[in-house]
Amino acid sequence: MLLLCGVCFSCNAPQQDKQESDLTKDNKNMTNGELREKLALALEDMKAKAIEMGIEGVATASVLNSGDTVDWIGEMKVVGSYCNWKDGYNLVAVAWADSGDPNHQTITGELGYAGGAYDEYEGCKLAFAFSGATSEEDLVVAKYGIEKMKGYISGK
């Protein structure tokens, strides 16, 4: 009953209330659960891009919600295989260990491969990577994922 009343109230809200409700669409009020759902969509897009490019590997995506300083949300998607059996690479480990910034001095645990991308958008910090193909191809998929995630965050 309470939910029904809230819906009816918002239908007759004056313009000021409409502006406030528009603010709730801003990522500043986005829950971590909502961001996780958007990450899952971006990973599906990355998978589709990798398949289109004819490559296999692991896509990773993580986001730090705006205003948060501690809790990163991370997801991954295997595209074909999680391991390069021929060369013995654990692609999951490689993807998560990418620093994502060629100008960043790598620290212990980062591999320094170019298959990762980092960006900040509407207060969120985005770190995406792909591992399994050439560094250049991996980076194409990672950057594609970031662009898709920006669209999901902005509602486009």
Coordinates of N, CA, C and O in Angstrom, one line a residue, residues 39 43 65 80 111 121 129 150 155:
L39 N 27.9 -3.4 -15.0 CA 29.1 -4.1 -15.3 C 28.9 -5.4 -16.1 O 29.6 -5.7 -17.0
L43 N 30.3 -6.3 -19.7 CA 31.1 -7.5 -20.0 C 30.5 -8.3 -21.1 O 31.2 -8.9 -21.9
N65 N 32.5 3.1 -7.0 CA 31.3 4.0 -7.0 C 31.8 5.4 -6.6 O 32.7 5.6 -5.8
G80 N 35.7 -18.0 -24.4 CA 36.3 -19.1 -25.1 C 37.2 -19.9 -24.1 O 37.0 -21.1 -23.9
L111 N 51.4 -6.5 -14.1 CA 52.2 -7.1 -15.2 C 52.6 -6.0 -16.2 O 53.6 -6.3 -17.0
Y121 N 34.6 8.5 -14.9 CA 33.4 9.0 -15.5 C 32.3 9.3 -14.5 O 32.0 8.4 -13.7
A129 N 39.8 -4.6 -18.5 CA 41.0 -5.3 -19.2 C 40.5 -6.5 -19.9 O 39.4 -7.1 -19.6
K150 N 30.3 3.6 -19.7 CA 29.9 5.0 -19.6 C 28.5 5.3 -20.1 O 27.8 6.0 -19.5
G155 N 22.9 6.3 -18.7 CA 21.6 6.0 -19.1 C 21.3 6.0 -20.6 O 20.2 6.0 -21.0

